[in-house]
GROMACS .gro file of C-alpha atoms in nm:
model
  308
    1UNK     CA    1  -4.404   2.261 -29.119
    2UNK     CA    2  -4.642   1.964 -29.161
    3UNK     CA    3  -4.846   1.910 -29.478
    4UNK     CA    4  -5.159   1.994 -29.284
    5UNK     CA    5  -5.020   2.318 -29.144
    6UNK     CA    6  -4.878   2.415 -29.482
    7UNK     CA    7  -5.214   2.359 -29.653
    8UNK     CA    8  -5.390   2.567 -29.386
    9UNK     CA    9  -5.149   2.851 -29.457
   10UNK     CA   10  -5.169   2.830 -29.836
   11UNK     CA   11  -5.536   2.757 -29.910
   12UNK     CA   12  -5.728   3.084 -29.914
   13UNK     CA   13  -5.894   3.332 -30.145
   14UNK     CA   14  -6.035   3.241 -30.483
   15UNK     CA   15  -5.966   2.875 -30.564
   16UNK     CA   16  -6.083   2.851 -30.926
   17UNK     CA   17  -6.270   2.525 -31.007
   18UNK     CA   18  -6.152   2.499 -31.367
   19UNK     CA   19  -6.381   2.331 -31.620
   20UNK     CA   20  -6.273   2.033 -31.829
   21UNK     CA   21  -6.266   2.142 -32.196
   22UNK     CA   22  -6.359   1.895 -32.468
   23UNK     CA   23  -6.306   1.893 -32.844
   24UNK     CA   24  -6.601   1.865 -33.081
   25UNK     CA   25  -6.574   1.486 -33.065
   26UNK     CA   26  -6.599   1.510 -32.682
   27UNK     CA   27  -6.238   1.399 -32.627
   28UNK     CA   28  -6.025   1.586 -32.372
   29UNK     CA   29  -5.876   1.912 -32.498
   30UNK     CA   30  -5.566   1.927 -32.281
   31UNK     CA   31  -5.398   2.211 -32.471
   32UNK     CA   32  -5.696   2.437 -32.406
   33UNK     CA   33  -5.705   2.312 -32.047
   34UNK     CA   34  -5.346   2.424 -31.994
   35UNK     CA   35  -5.430   2.765 -32.142
   36UNK     CA   36  -5.724   2.804 -31.903
   37UNK     CA   37  -5.504   2.726 -31.603
   38UNK     CA   38  -5.240   2.976 -31.713
   39UNK     CA   39  -5.511   3.239 -31.768
   40UNK     CA   40  -5.648   3.176 -31.420
   41UNK     CA   41  -5.309   3.221 -31.257
   42UNK     CA   42  -5.230   3.530 -31.466
   43UNK     CA   43  -5.569   3.674 -31.367
   44UNK     CA   44  -5.488   3.647 -30.997
   45UNK     CA   45  -5.670   3.332 -30.884
   46UNK     CA   46  -5.520   3.218 -30.555
   47UNK     CA   47  -5.543   2.847 -30.627
   48UNK     CA   48  -5.668   2.588 -30.874
   49UNK     CA   49  -5.909   2.299 -30.838
   50UNK     CA   50  -6.012   2.057 -31.114
   51UNK     CA   51  -6.260   1.771 -31.150
   52UNK     CA   52  -6.502   1.925 -30.906
   53UNK     CA   53  -6.861   1.990 -31.014
   54UNK     CA   54  -6.752   2.242 -31.279
   55UNK     CA   55  -6.512   1.983 -31.422
   56UNK     CA   56  -6.785   1.726 -31.504
   57UNK     CA   57  -6.612   1.446 -31.310
   58UNK     CA   58  -6.901   1.200 -31.340
   59UNK     CA   59  -6.865   1.222 -31.719
   60UNK     CA   60  -6.495   1.131 -31.702
   61UNK     CA   61  -6.335   0.791 -31.657
   62UNK     CA   62  -6.108   0.744 -31.357
   63UNK     CA   63  -5.811   0.738 -31.594
   64UNK     CA   64  -5.923   1.066 -31.752
   65UNK     CA   65  -5.959   1.225 -31.409
   66UNK     CA   66  -5.605   1.119 -31.323
   67UNK     CA   67  -5.479   1.260 -31.654
   68UNK     CA   68  -5.660   1.591 -31.593
   69UNK     CA   69  -5.509   1.616 -31.244
   70UNK     CA   70  -5.162   1.531 -31.369
   71UNK     CA   71  -5.187   1.785 -31.651
   72UNK     CA   72  -5.306   2.051 -31.408
   73UNK     CA   73  -5.030   2.004 -31.150
   74UNK     CA   74  -4.761   2.009 -31.420
   75UNK     CA   75  -4.908   2.327 -31.570
   76UNK     CA   76  -4.941   2.499 -31.232
   77UNK     CA   77  -4.579   2.412 -31.156
   78UNK     CA   78  -4.602   2.530 -30.797
   79UNK     CA   79  -4.722   2.882 -30.879
   80UNK     CA   80  -5.042   2.849 -30.674
   81UNK     CA   81  -5.189   2.577 -30.449
   82UNK     CA   82  -5.365   2.283 -30.615
   83UNK     CA   83  -5.667   2.104 -30.462
   84UNK     CA   84  -5.830   1.866 -30.712
   85UNK     CA   85  -6.166   1.701 -30.663
   86UNK     CA   86  -6.112   1.333 -30.591
   87UNK     CA   87  -6.451   1.221 -30.460
   88UNK     CA   88  -6.688   0.973 -30.619
   89UNK     CA   89  -7.006   0.782 -30.552
   90UNK     CA   90  -6.778   0.476 -30.566
   91UNK     CA   91  -6.561   0.444 -30.253
   92UNK     CA   92  -6.273   0.263 -30.425
   93UNK     CA   93  -6.259   0.528 -30.698
   94UNK     CA   94  -6.252   0.805 -30.439
   95UNK     CA   95  -5.972   0.633 -30.251
   96UNK     CA   96  -5.773   0.570 -30.571
   97UNK     CA   97  -5.808   0.930 -30.686
   98UNK     CA   98  -5.720   1.074 -30.345
   99UNK     CA   99  -5.409   0.857 -30.330
  100UNK     CA  100  -5.323   0.968 -30.685
  101UNK     CA  101  -5.352   1.335 -30.583
  102UNK     CA  102  -5.118   1.267 -30.292
  103UNK     CA  103  -4.864   1.093 -30.514
  104UNK     CA  104  -4.874   1.381 -30.764
  105UNK     CA  105  -4.795   1.630 -30.489
  106UNK     CA  106  -5.129   1.813 -30.469
  107UNK     CA  107  -5.164   2.048 -30.173
  108UNK     CA  108  -5.502   1.904 -30.075
  109UNK     CA  109  -5.779   1.681 -30.207
  110UNK     CA  110  -6.141   1.793 -30.226
  111UNK     CA  111  -6.366   1.495 -30.155
  112UNK     CA  112  -6.736   1.531 -30.232
  113UNK     CA  113  -7.012   1.375 -30.024
  114UNK     CA  114  -7.107   1.059 -30.219
  115UNK     CA  115  -7.401   1.136 -30.444
  116UNK     CA  116  -7.715   0.940 -30.541
  117UNK     CA  117  -7.675   0.668 -30.274
  118UNK     CA  118  -7.784   0.904 -29.992
  119UNK     CA  119  -7.574   0.742 -29.717
  120UNK     CA  120  -7.663   0.794 -29.352
  121UNK     CA  121  -7.454   1.019 -29.129
  122UNK     CA  122  -7.295   0.708 -28.977
  123UNK     CA  123  -7.205   0.583 -29.325
  124UNK     CA  124  -7.067   0.922 -29.426
  125UNK     CA  125  -6.845   0.925 -29.119
  126UNK     CA  126  -6.706   0.582 -29.208
  127UNK     CA  127  -6.654   0.684 -29.572
  128UNK     CA  128  -6.447   0.990 -29.488
  129UNK     CA  129  -6.268   0.834 -29.193
  130UNK     CA  130  -6.147   0.541 -29.404
  131UNK     CA  131  -6.019   0.769 -29.680
  132UNK     CA  132  -5.854   1.011 -29.437
  133UNK     CA  133  -5.681   0.728 -29.251
  134UNK     CA  134  -5.544   0.586 -29.577
  135UNK     CA  135  -5.366   0.904 -29.692
  136UNK     CA  136  -5.150   1.185 -29.558
  137UNK     CA  137  -5.279   1.452 -29.796
  138UNK     CA  138  -5.493   1.728 -29.638
  139UNK     CA  139  -5.862   1.684 -29.720
  140UNK     CA  140  -6.130   1.944 -29.789
  141UNK     CA  141  -6.477   1.793 -29.755
  142UNK     CA  142  -6.717   1.902 -30.030
  143UNK     CA  143  -7.076   1.933 -29.909
  144UNK     CA  144  -7.328   2.009 -30.184
  145UNK     CA  145  -7.665   1.868 -30.073
  146UNK     CA  146  -7.851   2.008 -30.374
  147UNK     CA  147  -7.660   1.768 -30.599
  148UNK     CA  148  -7.575   1.477 -30.368
  149UNK     CA  149  -7.917   1.435 -30.209
  150UNK     CA  150  -7.777   1.432 -29.856
  151UNK     CA  151  -7.638   1.698 -29.623
  152UNK     CA  152  -7.325   1.629 -29.420
  153UNK     CA  153  -7.449   1.745 -29.082
  154UNK     CA  154  -7.238   1.973 -28.864
  155UNK     CA  155  -7.205   1.717 -28.585
  156UNK     CA  156  -7.077   1.457 -28.832
  157UNK     CA  157  -6.824   1.698 -28.978
  158UNK     CA  158  -6.710   1.807 -28.631
  159UNK     CA  159  -6.658   1.444 -28.533
  160UNK     CA  160  -6.451   1.385 -28.846
  161UNK     CA  161  -6.238   1.692 -28.779
  162UNK     CA  162  -6.174   1.573 -28.424
  163UNK     CA  163  -6.084   1.219 -28.535
  164UNK     CA  164  -5.897   1.295 -28.860
  165UNK     CA  165  -5.616   1.554 -28.833
  166UNK     CA  166  -5.583   1.577 -29.212
  167UNK     CA  167  -5.944   1.691 -29.263
  168UNK     CA  168  -5.869   2.061 -29.264
  169UNK     CA  169  -6.165   2.229 -29.427
  170UNK     CA  170  -6.489   2.215 -29.622
  171UNK     CA  171  -6.634   2.357 -29.938
  172UNK     CA  172  -6.991   2.431 -29.836
  173UNK     CA  173  -7.234   2.461 -30.126
  174UNK     CA  174  -7.512   2.496 -29.875
  175UNK     CA  175  -7.766   2.776 -29.890
  176UNK     CA  176  -7.837   2.732 -29.519
  177UNK     CA  177  -7.625   3.011 -29.374
  178UNK     CA  178  -7.705   2.897 -29.021
  179UNK     CA  179  -7.541   2.563 -29.110
  180UNK     CA  180  -7.216   2.725 -29.227
  181UNK     CA  181  -7.200   2.944 -28.917
  182UNK     CA  182  -7.228   2.633 -28.703
  183UNK     CA  183  -6.953   2.461 -28.903
  184UNK     CA  184  -6.701   2.718 -28.779
  185UNK     CA  185  -6.847   2.719 -28.429
  186UNK     CA  186  -6.814   2.340 -28.397
  187UNK     CA  187  -6.506   2.270 -28.612
  188UNK     CA  188  -6.295   2.561 -28.487
  189UNK     CA  189  -6.223   2.907 -28.616
  190UNK     CA  190  -5.906   2.784 -28.790
  191UNK     CA  191  -6.111   2.538 -28.999
  192UNK     CA  192  -6.078   2.630 -29.368
  193UNK     CA  193  -6.432   2.710 -29.481
  194UNK     CA  194  -6.484   2.781 -29.853
  195UNK     CA  195  -6.806   2.899 -30.012
  196UNK     CA  196  -6.943   2.708 -30.309
  197UNK     CA  197  -7.255   2.925 -30.329
  198UNK     CA  198  -7.174   3.234 -30.534
  199UNK     CA  199  -7.400   3.476 -30.347
  200UNK     CA  200  -7.253   3.361 -30.016
  201UNK     CA  201  -6.885   3.409 -30.110
  202UNK     CA  202  -6.865   3.753 -29.950
  203UNK     CA  203  -7.094   3.680 -29.651
  204UNK     CA  204  -6.889   3.369 -29.568
  205UNK     CA  205  -6.572   3.580 -29.549
  206UNK     CA  206  -6.740   3.802 -29.291
  207UNK     CA  207  -6.798   3.510 -29.051
  208UNK     CA  208  -6.442   3.381 -29.080
  209UNK     CA  209  -6.443   3.185 -29.405
  210UNK     CA  210  -6.117   3.124 -29.592
  211UNK     CA  211  -6.239   3.197 -29.943
  212UNK     CA  212  -6.446   3.051 -30.223
  213UNK     CA  213  -6.440   2.777 -30.484
  214UNK     CA  214  -6.678   2.950 -30.722
  215UNK     CA  215  -6.778   2.849 -31.075
  216UNK     CA  216  -6.799   3.218 -31.166
  217UNK     CA  217  -6.419   3.235 -31.139
  218UNK     CA  218  -6.411   3.039 -31.465
  219UNK     CA  219  -6.557   3.340 -31.645
  220UNK     CA  220  -6.442   3.640 -31.438
  221UNK     CA  221  -6.131   3.524 -31.249
  222UNK     CA  222  -5.983   3.870 -31.200
  223UNK     CA  223  -6.299   4.015 -31.046
  224UNK     CA  224  -6.354   3.719 -30.812
  225UNK     CA  225  -5.990   3.729 -30.703
  226UNK     CA  226  -6.006   4.105 -30.653
  227UNK     CA  227  -6.301   4.068 -30.417
  228UNK     CA  228  -6.092   3.837 -30.199
  229UNK     CA  229  -5.786   4.061 -30.226
  230UNK     CA  230  -5.990   4.360 -30.114
  231UNK     CA  231  -6.121   4.166 -29.816
  232UNK     CA  232  -5.775   4.043 -29.715
  233UNK     CA  233  -5.639   4.399 -29.743
  234UNK     CA  234  -5.913   4.527 -29.513
  235UNK     CA  235  -6.097   4.714 -29.788
  236UNK     CA  236  -6.438   4.577 -29.697
  237UNK     CA  237  -6.619   4.851 -29.889
  238UNK     CA  238  -6.452   4.748 -30.217
  239UNK     CA  239  -6.511   4.379 -30.145
  240UNK     CA  240  -6.880   4.445 -30.084
  241UNK     CA  241  -6.899   4.654 -30.401
  242UNK     CA  242  -6.754   4.366 -30.604
  243UNK     CA  243  -6.995   4.124 -30.437
  244UNK     CA  244  -7.286   4.319 -30.578
  245UNK     CA  245  -7.115   4.387 -30.912
  246UNK     CA  246  -7.075   4.012 -30.966
  247UNK     CA  247  -7.432   3.926 -30.874
  248UNK     CA  248  -7.590   3.953 -31.225
  249UNK     CA  249  -7.314   3.731 -31.366
  250UNK     CA  250  -7.356   3.482 -31.082
  251UNK     CA  251  -7.730   3.473 -31.144
  252UNK     CA  252  -7.715   3.405 -31.517
  253UNK     CA  253  -7.446   3.138 -31.481
  254UNK     CA  254  -7.683   2.934 -31.265
  255UNK     CA  255  -8.000   2.956 -31.473
  256UNK     CA  256  -7.909   2.612 -31.603
  257UNK     CA  257  -7.710   2.333 -31.441
  258UNK     CA  258  -7.342   2.411 -31.388
  259UNK     CA  259  -7.121   2.399 -31.594
  260UNK     CA  260  -7.350   2.437 -31.899
  261UNK     CA  261  -7.384   2.820 -31.878
  262UNK     CA  262  -7.015   2.856 -31.785
  263UNK     CA  263  -6.908   2.658 -32.090
  264UNK     CA  264  -7.144   2.857 -32.311
  265UNK     CA  265  -6.991   3.179 -32.175
  266UNK     CA  266  -6.634   3.058 -32.222
  267UNK     CA  267  -6.722   2.964 -32.578
  268UNK     CA  268  -6.852   3.315 -32.643
  269UNK     CA  269  -6.529   3.451 -32.494
  270UNK     CA  270  -6.324   3.242 -32.738
  271UNK     CA  271  -6.165   3.041 -32.457
  272UNK     CA  272  -6.300   2.694 -32.540
  273UNK     CA  273  -6.511   2.488 -32.777
  274UNK     CA  274  -6.841   2.494 -32.584
  275UNK     CA  275  -6.886   2.118 -32.559
  276UNK     CA  276  -7.031   1.910 -32.275
  277UNK     CA  277  -7.055   1.534 -32.257
  278UNK     CA  278  -7.401   1.380 -32.255
  279UNK     CA  279  -7.626   1.376 -32.062
  280UNK     CA  280  -7.526   1.743 -32.014
  281UNK     CA  281  -7.592   1.992 -32.293
  282UNK     CA  282  -7.554   2.362 -32.366
  283UNK     CA  283  -7.834   2.593 -32.248
  284UNK     CA  284  -8.125   2.686 -32.471
  285UNK     CA  285  -8.064   2.951 -32.733
  286UNK     CA  286  -8.278   3.191 -32.531
  287UNK     CA  287  -8.054   3.151 -32.226
  288UNK     CA  288  -7.740   3.172 -32.439
  289UNK     CA  289  -7.862   3.505 -32.572
  290UNK     CA  290  -7.916   3.623 -32.214
  291UNK     CA  291  -7.567   3.506 -32.114
  292UNK     CA  292  -7.419   3.695 -32.409
  293UNK     CA  293  -7.596   4.016 -32.303
  294UNK     CA  294  -7.467   3.982 -31.947
  295UNK     CA  295  -7.112   3.917 -32.069
  296UNK     CA  296  -7.142   4.224 -32.289
  297UNK     CA  297  -7.238   4.435 -31.986
  298UNK     CA  298  -6.918   4.320 -31.810
  299UNK     CA  299  -6.702   4.400 -32.114
  300UNK     CA  300  -6.548   4.053 -32.110
  301UNK     CA  301  -6.633   3.954 -32.465
  302UNK     CA  302  -6.321   3.983 -32.685
  303UNK     CA  303  -6.307   4.241 -32.960
  304UNK     CA  304  -6.437   4.113 -33.288
  305UNK     CA  305  -6.683   3.870 -33.128
  306UNK     CA  306  -7.042   3.933 -33.231
  307UNK     CA  307  -7.262   4.059 -32.949
  308UNK     CA  308  -7.583   4.035 -33.146
   0.00000   0.00000   0.00000
């Protein structure tokens, strides 16, 4: 079986986009990082991604991103698929990181639409085509227009899929549900479509999506994985029930820029030191209090942790 076919078979369900934990001095906390990955796998997550939006990649050096990826793949040890984020606003960095993911043995590389520069559709095609041609690793395009400033249009994506056999899927953090429907119509029903919008994780499954890469899985991995398990088992009623059960948690985790609320929540859960690198910062105390109340309602605060 080819790498592309193997990735299409393996990549599905809840791919957890694990955060990058830091110590109080803002250095990498790799021991905690390993613990988070093990917890994700034990909780039922179907795959692991790192250095995507939740992993604060723009606050990491290229060398740190490579170290995070290497630590992740060694910790995963083949238990679940691994699809790290390797994109960058800098083309050469994106190419270097994608090649590094291939050399490490990652199952796929998630490559974000370059941010800030706002390239044209023609430029985006050239960017992805050049990277895809330079590697053998399967590629999942990451389209998040709210943070990149530009939307990868369906016709551009369809052209890339036609011209690049190793572009196998997309993480669509796009609130335009008409857009994501047209992705599958134009790229093929076997195209691996993952939701990056929490409230669209269930709806995207219903139109033929493969799963989600959802920041909420950092905080409630078992529940997010269970929603996908229920769907795959044909228990649509249970999947829909979990969709609505997760909604208050999804909402509060996006009242500030991701991953600030997620890191605050994981700190309250005793999983990490809640530290972000500047210019990011923890949410206001008012929002942290709201997050704590929501976590309390889900019974995911550990015993002995104050809920006041």
